[in-house]
Amino acid sequence: MAGKQEQEDASDEITEVAPGILRLQLPIDFVGLGHVNCYALEDQRGFALVDPGMPGPASWQSLMTRLAAADIPTRRVHTIVVTHSHPDHFGAASMLSKETGAEVVAHDRFRTLFDPRDLDDGDLDDADPGADPELEVFLRRLDLPRPSPWGGEPLGPPRERLEEMRSRGAEMLQWMWPPRPSHRVRDLDRIRLGDRDWVGLDTPGHTDDHLCLYDEEHGVLLCGDQVLPSITPHVSGMVDDSVQRFVDSLDRLDGLGRVDIALPAHGHPMTDLHGRVAEIKEHHEQRLDELRRYSDELGWASVTDLSHKLFRPRSWGGMAEDETYAHLEHLRRRQEASVREEAGVLLYKV
Ligand SMILES: [Zn+2]
Ligand SMILES: [Zn+2]
């Protein structure tokens, strides 16, 4: 995957990508990504920041450095927009809103998997009575690796990373504390930011709660992780019917009126949204075709075995299996594939 835009290291250059919209790149050490684009939208009241980056001191430090370089005092940040519930997008939002008092804007269905406030009944029944309940719930939610539904590689970060996360629980929680949006955007809701009128577009698939913002008058689209310029966004089997919903979301963006520039969360601005949408759709069609072919070759096969056909060895593991599982479930929903279970492992025949 050499030469992918999304893997480039975060640049310290501040670029004006559209009138009044600055791009600040923040570093990420996240599966296959080098940076996240934080967009700063200026108006008379100050700034709205879209996707302020990863949780943790390193990303925070670069955010502060970039804001200073862009001449944006933190007190002038009045709004934080989070495009979806992945940590490279919402990570710094909670800390930043605490620092600035800024409003947090996200999708109506925005939800992280490890919000200590989303307590389930019985979550803490067997907890030590002296335990800090929020920290306890957080650590339990992080109690990864979790078994995968298809009986393959467990889901979650690598074991070394988890040990570190557990031992630094309290500090992690301070950084990972998920934001509670103060303004939730439903499909087609209008919001004014950076002296532009934006329409919120419900674009599920990559996550259930993915939000794009469209400035129809000027043909600008903030497209988060829905359309990326040189990698195909991850589609997870853990999101219900994700492949179909992701493709429907692509079609929806394709059907918008004028889009002169699409601003992704990773990589450079795109001027040919339609072309890129077509390529990403084609990628998913090919993936489905490959599954049909490999299934003919292997007969009943596990998600793991099929993922080893679809992906190169360096990509094998939980993410590749999850993506394979998403496509197999898509075929199963269309009644093009059957599934059965053997000793806790799902086997598919397409
Ligand atoms: Zn994402
Ligand atoms: Zn992302």
mmCIF file with all atom_site columns, C-alpha atoms and ligand atoms in Angstrom, residues 33 84 88-89 206 225 265-266, ligand 2:
data_model
loop_
_atom_site.group_PDB
_atom_site.id
_atom_site.type_symbol
_atom_site.label_atom_id
_atom_site.label_alt_id
_atom_site.label_comp_id
_atom_site.label_asym_id
_atom_site.label_entity_id
_atom_site.label_seq_id
_atom_site.pdbx_PDB_ins_code
_atom_site.Cartn_x
_atom_site.Cartn_y
_atom_site.Cartn_z
_atom_site.occupancy
_atom_site.B_iso_or_equiv
_atom_site.pdbx_formal_charge
_atom_site.auth_seq_id
_atom_site.auth_comp_id
_atom_site.auth_asym_id
_atom_site.auth_atom_id
_atom_site.pdbx_PDB_model_num
ATOM   1 C  CA . LEU A 1 33  ? -3.278  5.739  8.675  1.00 0.00 ? 33  LEU A CA 1
ATOM   2 C  CA . HIS A 1 84  ? -18.452 9.524  13.503 1.00 0.00 ? 84  HIS A CA 1
ATOM   3 C  CA . ASP A 1 88  ? -9.290  9.267  15.460 1.00 0.00 ? 88  ASP A CA 1
ATOM   4 C  CA . HIS A 1 89  ? -12.319 11.541 14.977 1.00 0.00 ? 89  HIS A CA 1
ATOM   5 C  CA . HIS A 1 206 ? -18.572 2.749  7.785  1.00 0.00 ? 206 HIS A CA 1
ATOM   6 C  CA . ASP A 1 225 ? -14.468 8.558  6.268  1.00 0.00 ? 225 ASP A CA 1
ATOM   7 C  CA . ALA A 1 265 ? -10.899 13.020 7.017  1.00 0.00 ? 265 ALA A CA 1
ATOM   8 C  CA . HIS A 1 266 ? -7.750  11.365 5.634  1.00 0.00 ? 266 HIS A CA 1
HETATM 9 ZN ZN . ZN  B 2 .   ? -10.896 7.834  10.198 1.00 0.00 ? 2   ZN  B ZN 1
#
